[in-house]
Coordinates of C-alpha atoms and ligand atoms in Angstrom, one line a residue:
M1 CA 0.0 0.0 0.0
R2 CA 1.2 3.5 -0.8
T3 CA 0.1 6.6 1.2
V4 CA 0.0 8.7 -2.0
D5 CA -2.6 6.4 -3.5
I6 CA -4.8 6.8 -0.3
I7 CA -4.5 10.6 -0.6
E8 CA -5.4 10.6 -4.2
K9 CA -8.4 8.3 -3.6
K10 CA -9.8 10.6 -1.0
R11 CA -9.0 13.7 -2.9
D12 CA -11.1 12.3 -5.8
G13 CA -14.0 11.5 -3.5
G14 CA -13.4 7.8 -3.1
K15 CA -14.3 5.7 -0.1
L16 CA -11.3 4.4 1.9
S17 CA -11.3 0.8 3.1
P18 CA -10.7 -0.1 6.7
E19 CA -7.3 -1.5 5.7
E20 CA -6.3 1.8 4.0
I21 CA -7.4 3.8 7.1
S22 CA -5.6 1.4 9.5
F23 CA -2.4 1.5 7.3
F24 CA -2.5 5.4 7.5
I25 CA -3.1 5.5 11.2
Q26 CA -0.5 3.0 12.1
G27 CA 2.1 4.5 9.8
Y28 CA 1.5 8.0 11.0
T29 CA 1.5 7.0 14.7
R30 CA 4.8 5.2 14.2
G31 CA 6.4 8.2 12.4
E32 CA 6.7 6.3 9.1
I33 CA 4.3 8.6 7.3
P34 CA 5.4 12.2 7.3
D35 CA 3.4 15.2 8.5
Y36 CA 3.1 16.6 4.9
Q37 CA 1.3 13.4 3.7
A38 CA -0.9 13.3 6.8
S39 CA -1.8 17.0 6.3
A40 CA -2.8 16.3 2.6
L41 CA -5.0 13.4 3.6
L42 CA -6.6 15.5 6.4
M43 CA -7.4 18.3 4.0
A44 CA -8.9 15.8 1.5
I45 CA -11.1 14.4 4.3
L46 CA -12.1 17.9 5.3
F47 CA -13.3 18.7 1.7
Q48 CA -14.6 15.2 0.6
G49 CA -16.0 14.0 4.0
M50 CA -16.3 10.4 5.0
D51 CA -19.2 8.0 5.2
E52 CA -20.4 6.3 8.4
E53 CA -18.3 3.1 7.8
E54 CA -15.1 5.2 7.1
I55 CA -15.6 7.2 10.3
A56 CA -16.1 4.1 12.3
S57 CA -13.0 2.5 10.8
L58 CA -11.0 5.7 11.5
T59 CA -12.2 5.8 15.1
D60 CA -11.4 2.2 15.7
A61 CA -7.9 2.5 14.1
M62 CA -7.2 5.5 16.4
R63 CA -8.5 3.7 19.4
L64 CA -6.2 0.8 18.7
S65 CA -3.1 3.1 18.3
G66 CA -2.3 2.9 22.0
E67 CA -3.4 1.5 25.3
Q68 CA -6.9 0.4 26.3
I69 CA -8.2 0.7 29.8
D70 CA -9.7 -2.6 30.8
L71 CA -12.7 -2.0 33.0
S72 CA -13.8 -5.6 33.0
R73 CA -12.9 -5.9 36.7
I74 CA -15.7 -3.5 37.5
A75 CA -19.0 -5.2 37.8
G76 CA -22.0 -3.8 35.9
V77 CA -22.5 -1.2 33.3
K78 CA -19.8 1.4 33.3
V79 CA -21.2 4.8 32.2
D80 CA -19.2 7.7 31.0
K81 CA -20.1 11.2 30.0
H82 CA -18.3 13.7 27.7
S83 CA -18.8 17.4 27.0
T84 CA -17.6 18.9 23.9
G85 CA -16.5 21.9 26.0
G86 CA -17.9 25.1 27.2
V87 CA -17.8 28.0 29.6
G88 CA -18.8 27.4 33.2
D89 CA -19.2 23.7 32.5
K90 CA -18.9 22.1 35.9
T91 CA -21.4 19.4 35.0
S92 CA -19.2 16.4 35.6
L93 CA -18.6 17.4 39.2
V94 CA -22.3 17.4 39.9
L95 CA -23.6 14.7 37.5
G96 CA -20.8 12.2 38.4
P97 CA -21.5 12.0 42.1
L98 CA -25.3 12.0 41.5
V99 CA -25.4 9.1 39.1
A100 CA -22.9 7.2 41.3
S101 CA -25.0 7.8 44.4
C102 CA -27.9 6.2 42.4
G103 CA -25.8 3.0 41.9
A104 CA -24.2 3.7 38.4
K105 CA -20.4 3.1 38.0
L106 CA -18.7 6.2 36.6
A107 CA -15.0 5.6 35.5
K108 CA -14.2 8.9 33.9
M109 CA -11.1 10.3 32.3
S110 CA -11.2 14.0 31.9
G111 CA -9.1 16.7 30.3
R112 CA -7.7 20.1 31.2
G113 CA -8.9 23.4 29.9
L114 CA -7.4 25.2 27.0
G115 CA -8.2 28.6 25.7
H116 CA -11.6 29.9 26.7
T117 CA -13.0 26.4 27.8
G118 CA -12.4 25.0 31.2
G119 CA -11.3 21.5 32.1
T120 CA -12.7 19.2 34.9
L121 CA -9.1 18.2 36.0
D122 CA -8.1 21.8 36.7
K123 CA -11.3 22.4 38.6
M124 CA -10.7 19.3 40.7
E125 CA -7.2 20.4 41.5
S126 CA -8.5 23.5 43.1
I127 CA -9.4 21.2 46.0
P128 CA -6.2 21.0 48.1
G129 CA -4.6 17.5 48.0
M130 CA -6.8 16.2 45.2
R131 CA -5.0 13.6 43.1
I132 CA -5.9 13.1 39.5
D133 CA -3.1 10.8 38.5
L134 CA -4.4 7.5 40.0
S135 CA -2.8 4.3 38.6
E136 CA -5.1 2.0 36.6
E137 CA -5.2 -0.3 39.7
E138 CA -6.2 2.6 42.0
F139 CA -8.8 3.8 39.5
I140 CA -10.5 0.5 39.2
K141 CA -10.4 -0.2 42.9
Q142 CA -12.0 3.2 43.6
V143 CA -14.8 2.7 41.2
N144 CA -15.5 -0.7 42.6
D145 CA -15.4 0.7 46.2
I146 CA -17.4 3.9 45.8
G147 CA -18.8 3.9 42.3
I148 CA -16.9 6.9 40.9
A149 CA -13.4 8.1 40.0
I150 CA -12.5 11.0 37.8
I151 CA -8.8 11.1 36.7
G152 CA -6.5 12.5 34.0
Q153 CA -5.9 10.6 30.8
T154 CA -2.9 8.3 30.9
A155 CA 0.0 9.1 28.6
D156 CA -0.4 6.1 26.3
I157 CA -4.0 6.5 25.4
D158 CA -4.8 7.2 21.7
P159 CA -1.3 8.5 20.5
A160 CA -2.8 8.8 17.0
D161 CA -5.2 11.5 18.2
K162 CA -2.5 13.4 20.1
K163 CA -0.4 13.6 16.9
L164 CA -3.3 14.3 14.5
Y165 CA -4.9 16.9 16.8
A166 CA -1.7 18.9 17.0
L167 CA -1.4 18.6 13.2
R168 CA -5.0 19.6 12.6
D169 CA -4.5 22.6 14.8
V170 CA -1.9 24.1 12.5
T171 CA -3.2 22.9 9.1
G172 CA -6.7 24.4 9.2
T173 CA -8.3 21.0 9.5
V174 CA -9.9 21.1 12.9
E175 CA -13.4 21.9 11.6
S176 CA -14.3 18.6 10.0
I177 CA -17.1 16.5 11.6
P178 CA -15.5 13.1 10.7
L179 CA -12.2 14.3 12.2
I180 CA -13.8 15.8 15.4
A181 CA -16.2 12.8 15.9
S182 CA -13.4 10.2 15.5
S183 CA -11.1 12.2 17.8
I184 CA -13.6 12.4 20.6
M185 CA -15.0 8.9 20.2
S186 CA -11.6 7.1 19.9
K187 CA -10.6 8.6 23.3
K188 CA -13.9 7.7 24.9
L189 CA -13.7 4.1 23.6
C190 CA -10.2 3.7 24.9
S191 CA -11.3 4.5 28.4
G192 CA -13.5 1.4 28.4
A193 CA -17.0 2.5 29.4
S194 CA -19.9 0.4 28.1
A195 CA -22.3 3.3 27.8
I196 CA -21.5 6.9 26.9
L197 CA -23.5 10.1 27.1
L198 CA -22.3 13.0 25.0
D199 CA -23.1 16.5 25.9
V200 CA -22.8 18.3 22.6
K201 CA -22.8 22.0 23.1
F202 CA -23.7 24.7 20.7
G203 CA -23.5 28.5 20.8
S204 CA -20.9 31.3 21.0
G205 CA -18.8 29.5 23.7
A206 CA -18.9 26.1 22.1
F207 CA -17.0 24.4 19.3
M208 CA -20.1 24.0 17.2
K209 CA -21.7 27.4 16.8
T210 CA -25.1 26.3 15.6
L211 CA -27.7 23.8 16.7
D212 CA -27.6 22.2 13.2
K213 CA -23.9 21.6 13.4
A214 CA -24.1 20.2 16.9
K215 CA -26.9 17.9 15.8
E216 CA -24.8 16.6 12.9
L217 CA -21.7 16.0 15.2
A218 CA -23.9 14.3 17.8
E219 CA -25.6 12.0 15.2
T220 CA -22.2 11.1 13.7
M221 CA -20.8 10.2 17.2
V222 CA -23.9 8.2 18.2
K223 CA -23.6 6.2 15.0
I224 CA -19.9 5.5 15.6
G225 CA -20.8 4.2 19.0
A226 CA -23.5 1.9 17.5
H227 CA -21.0 0.6 14.9
L228 CA -18.6 -0.2 17.7
N229 CA -21.2 -1.7 20.1
R230 CA -21.4 0.9 22.8
D231 CA -24.7 2.4 24.0
T232 CA -23.9 6.0 22.9
R233 CA -26.5 8.8 23.2
A234 CA -26.2 12.5 23.0
I235 CA -27.9 15.6 24.3
L236 CA -27.7 19.0 22.5
T237 CA -27.3 21.8 25.0
D238 CA -27.1 25.6 25.0
M239 CA -23.8 27.3 25.3
D240 CA -24.9 30.7 24.1
E241 CA -24.6 31.9 27.7
P242 CA -22.3 30.4 30.3
L243 CA -23.6 27.4 32.2
G244 CA -24.7 28.4 35.7
L245 CA -23.2 31.6 37.2
A246 CA -19.6 30.7 38.0
V247 CA -16.7 30.6 35.5
G248 CA -13.3 29.7 37.0
N249 CA -11.9 26.8 38.9
S250 CA -12.6 27.0 42.6
L251 CA -15.6 29.3 41.9
E252 CA -17.1 26.5 39.8
V253 CA -16.3 23.8 42.4
K254 CA -18.2 26.0 45.0
E255 CA -21.2 26.1 42.5
A256 CA -21.0 22.4 42.0
I257 CA -21.2 21.9 45.8
A258 CA -24.2 24.3 46.0
T259 CA -25.9 22.5 43.2
L260 CA -25.5 19.1 45.0
K261 CA -27.2 20.8 48.0
G262 CA -30.1 21.8 45.8
E263 CA -29.0 25.4 45.9
G264 CA -27.6 25.6 42.4
P265 CA -28.5 27.7 39.4
K266 CA -31.6 26.6 37.4
D267 CA -29.9 25.7 34.1
L268 CA -27.2 23.6 35.6
T269 CA -29.7 21.8 37.9
E270 CA -32.0 21.1 35.0
L271 CA -29.0 19.8 32.9
V272 CA -27.8 17.4 35.5
I273 CA -31.3 16.1 36.2
K274 CA -31.9 15.5 32.4
A275 CA -28.5 14.0 31.7
G276 CA -28.5 12.0 34.9
G277 CA -31.9 10.4 34.0
I278 CA -30.6 9.2 30.7
M279 CA -27.4 7.9 32.3
L280 CA -29.3 5.9 34.8
E281 CA -31.4 4.4 32.0
Q282 CA -28.1 3.5 30.2
A283 CA -26.8 1.9 33.4
H284 CA -30.1 -0.2 33.5
I285 CA -30.9 1.2 36.9
V286 CA -34.2 2.5 35.7
S287 CA -36.3 1.5 32.7
D288 CA -36.8 5.0 31.3
H289 CA -35.1 8.3 31.7
K290 CA -38.1 10.1 33.3
E291 CA -37.8 7.6 36.2
G292 CA -34.1 8.3 36.3
E293 CA -34.7 12.0 36.5
A294 CA -36.9 11.5 39.7
K295 CA -34.1 9.4 41.2
I296 CA -31.5 12.2 40.5
K297 CA -33.8 14.8 42.0
A298 CA -34.1 12.6 45.1
A299 CA -30.4 12.2 45.4
I300 CA -30.1 16.0 45.4
D301 CA -32.8 16.4 48.1
S302 CA -31.4 13.7 50.3
G303 CA -27.8 14.9 50.1
A304 CA -26.7 11.5 48.7
G305 CA -25.0 13.1 45.7
L306 CA -23.0 15.5 48.0
D307 CA -21.9 12.6 50.2
K308 CA -20.6 10.8 47.0
L309 CA -18.7 13.9 46.0
K310 CA -17.1 13.8 49.5
A311 CA -16.3 10.1 49.2
M312 CA -14.6 10.7 45.9
V313 CA -12.6 13.7 47.2
E314 CA -11.5 11.7 50.2
S315 CA -10.5 8.7 48.3
Q316 CA -8.4 10.8 45.8
G317 CA -6.5 12.5 48.7
G318 CA -8.4 15.8 48.7
D319 CA -9.3 17.9 51.8
V320 CA -13.0 17.2 52.4
S321 CA -13.3 20.0 54.9
Y322 CA -13.4 22.3 51.8
I323 CA -16.6 20.5 50.6
D324 CA -18.1 20.8 54.1
D325 CA -17.1 24.5 54.3
P326 CA -16.6 26.0 50.8
T327 CA -15.8 29.4 52.4
K328 CA -12.4 27.8 53.0
F329 CA -11.5 28.2 49.3
K330 CA -9.0 31.0 49.0
M331 CA -10.5 34.1 47.4
A332 CA -8.6 36.3 44.9
R333 CA -7.3 39.7 46.0
F334 CA -10.0 41.6 44.1
A335 CA -13.7 41.0 43.6
L336 CA -14.5 43.8 41.1
E337 CA -18.1 44.8 40.2
V338 CA -19.1 45.1 36.6
K339 CA -22.2 47.3 36.4
A340 CA -25.0 47.6 33.9
P341 CA -24.5 50.7 31.6
E342 CA -28.3 50.9 31.0
S343 CA -31.6 49.5 32.3
G344 CA -33.4 46.6 30.5
Y345 CA -33.5 42.9 30.0
I346 CA -30.4 40.8 29.6
R347 CA -30.9 39.5 26.0
R348 CA -27.6 37.7 25.6
I349 CA -24.4 36.9 27.5
D350 CA -21.7 36.1 25.1
S351 CA -20.1 32.9 26.4
L352 CA -17.0 33.3 24.4
G353 CA -16.5 36.9 25.7
I354 CA -17.0 35.7 29.3
G355 CA -14.7 32.7 28.8
V356 CA -11.9 34.7 27.3
S357 CA -12.3 37.4 30.0
A358 CA -12.1 34.8 32.8
M359 CA -9.0 33.4 31.2
K360 CA -7.4 36.8 31.1
L361 CA -8.2 37.3 34.8
G362 CA -6.1 34.2 35.4
A363 CA -8.6 31.3 35.3
G364 CA -7.4 29.7 32.1
R365 CA -4.4 29.0 29.9
A366 CA -3.5 30.6 26.6
T367 CA -0.9 27.8 26.0
K368 CA -0.6 24.3 27.5
E369 CA 2.3 25.4 29.7
D370 CA 0.6 28.3 31.4
A371 CA -0.2 28.1 35.1
I372 CA -3.7 28.9 36.2
D373 CA -4.9 30.8 39.2
M374 CA -7.6 28.7 40.9
A375 CA -9.3 31.6 42.7
S376 CA -9.8 33.8 39.7
G377 CA -12.8 34.0 37.3
I378 CA -16.2 35.6 37.0
V379 CA -19.4 35.1 38.9
L380 CA -22.4 36.3 37.0
A381 CA -25.1 38.2 39.0
K382 CA -27.6 38.1 36.1
K383 CA -28.6 35.6 33.5
V384 CA -30.4 35.9 30.2
G385 CA -34.0 37.0 30.8
D386 CA -33.3 38.9 34.0
Y387 CA -34.1 42.7 34.3
V388 CA -31.4 45.1 35.5
E389 CA -31.5 48.7 36.5
K390 CA -28.7 51.0 35.2
G391 CA -25.8 50.7 37.7
E392 CA -26.8 47.3 39.0
V393 CA -24.1 44.6 39.3
L394 CA -24.0 42.3 36.3
A395 CA -21.0 40.2 37.4
L396 CA -18.1 40.1 39.8
A397 CA -14.6 39.7 38.4
H398 CA -12.3 37.8 40.7
T399 CA -8.5 38.3 40.0
N400 CA -5.1 38.6 41.6
K401 CA -3.9 40.7 38.6
D402 CA -3.6 44.5 38.7
D403 CA -4.2 45.2 35.0
Y404 CA -7.9 44.3 34.9
A405 CA -9.5 47.5 33.5
E406 CA -9.7 46.2 29.8
V407 CA -11.1 42.9 31.0
L408 CA -13.8 44.6 33.0
R409 CA -14.8 46.4 29.8
S410 CA -15.0 43.2 27.8
I411 CA -17.1 41.5 30.5
A412 CA -19.6 44.4 30.3
D413 CA -19.5 44.2 26.5
S414 CA -20.5 40.5 26.7
F415 CA -23.9 41.5 28.1
E416 CA -26.5 42.6 25.6
I417 CA -29.2 44.6 27.3
G418 CA -32.5 45.6 25.5
K419 CA -36.0 46.7 26.1
E420 CA -37.7 43.5 25.1
R421 CA -37.7 40.4 27.3
P422 CA -36.1 37.5 25.4
N423 CA -38.0 34.2 25.0
E424 CA -37.2 31.7 27.6
R425 CA -34.7 29.1 26.3
P426 CA -34.4 25.5 27.5
I427 CA -31.0 24.2 28.4
V428 CA -31.4 20.9 26.6
Y429 CA -32.6 21.2 22.9
G430 CA -32.5 17.6 21.8
Y431 CA -31.8 14.0 22.7
I432 CA -30.3 11.6 20.2
K433 CA -30.1 7.8 20.7
Ligands
URA501 N1 -12.4 17.7 21.1 C1 -11.6 16.6 20.7 O1 -11.2 15.8 21.5 N2 -11.2 16.5 19.4 C2 -11.6 17.4 18.5 O2 -11.3 17.2 17.3 C3 -12.5 18.5 18.9 C4 -12.8 18.6 20.2

């Protein structure tokens, strides 16, 4: 087989066989196929697309490029959840403990934030002592003992994706649904769960800007899962305004704790109830997701979800006293008020603007090597649909930096205020299974 023939076939709109796809993935991962040929093939895929079978073959070849986590020593259905990334997305820290408290097994590998999107691992590390680097043995034991573990990805998982993602980033080939879907799903499949719920976000703060694009990506990933015998489902959720009120690591952990106590923001609470209901159905704990939703609500009311978060934190070496008393989380030096320039209804809060501003306050990284400041970020005082008077506080900006003036302006600019009250928007727009 010759790489150039594979490139030409795809360039001319042909269908690649599983053997050709596997030849390319293996050759590229081993360094035998150079970046320039891989770039040409990626660009041909971006223009010509791939059909369902090709995407499934690509996903499987990527999955097989490195280590697989063997979860067979954990009894029962192992559920996993993945978000395509957003602003203020602390869902895993609430949803994970809730589904585990209802009897599901959640063995989850999470990522770090980059750019304007946050990562669950960084949020977890804002709890002093918290370990995210458990060995495979420790990971499996913890899920068997308490039903939940959330850790970082081990180095040897999906090396094909690591190389391809870096190449796509610099060759203008990120925005291809077959490439995004195979990248996400290959990593999920490596981590061994039998059932996967995908939270595909759309809107200004998300990777997919429109509902249509999010739906296309979600349907593609659900089909890949079906091809590879995993119960894969997806929800389409709104990221046109940040999720909840808090954006920034320890600020989001505090909001996750409040939500587990039943005192969280409405959108986040609704999202975890809906997603949790589906995951309990996937775990065969309930026979339909509505019954699952009732169980999740009960786990919030009884405090069982909060107890499960504490058990996870304790088991991963974290200081549980911070969960009992969230005022222990260190605050940033400044909590600066951003005020409304006029009276009216909040019509829109640009997630991207808020995400980038939080990053500039110290909550995120511009490059992988940047350190983050756990205490900094933004807490919204208003959400879309709320009425504000001129001069009322829209948000608090928490930072340890002195040069915040421009960021405060961009936070204010992220709020669109108008005379007309906007229509109420649901958080979940669709469910695909
Ligand atoms: N997230 C991934 O893991 N891969 C992509 O290609 C896009 C988002």
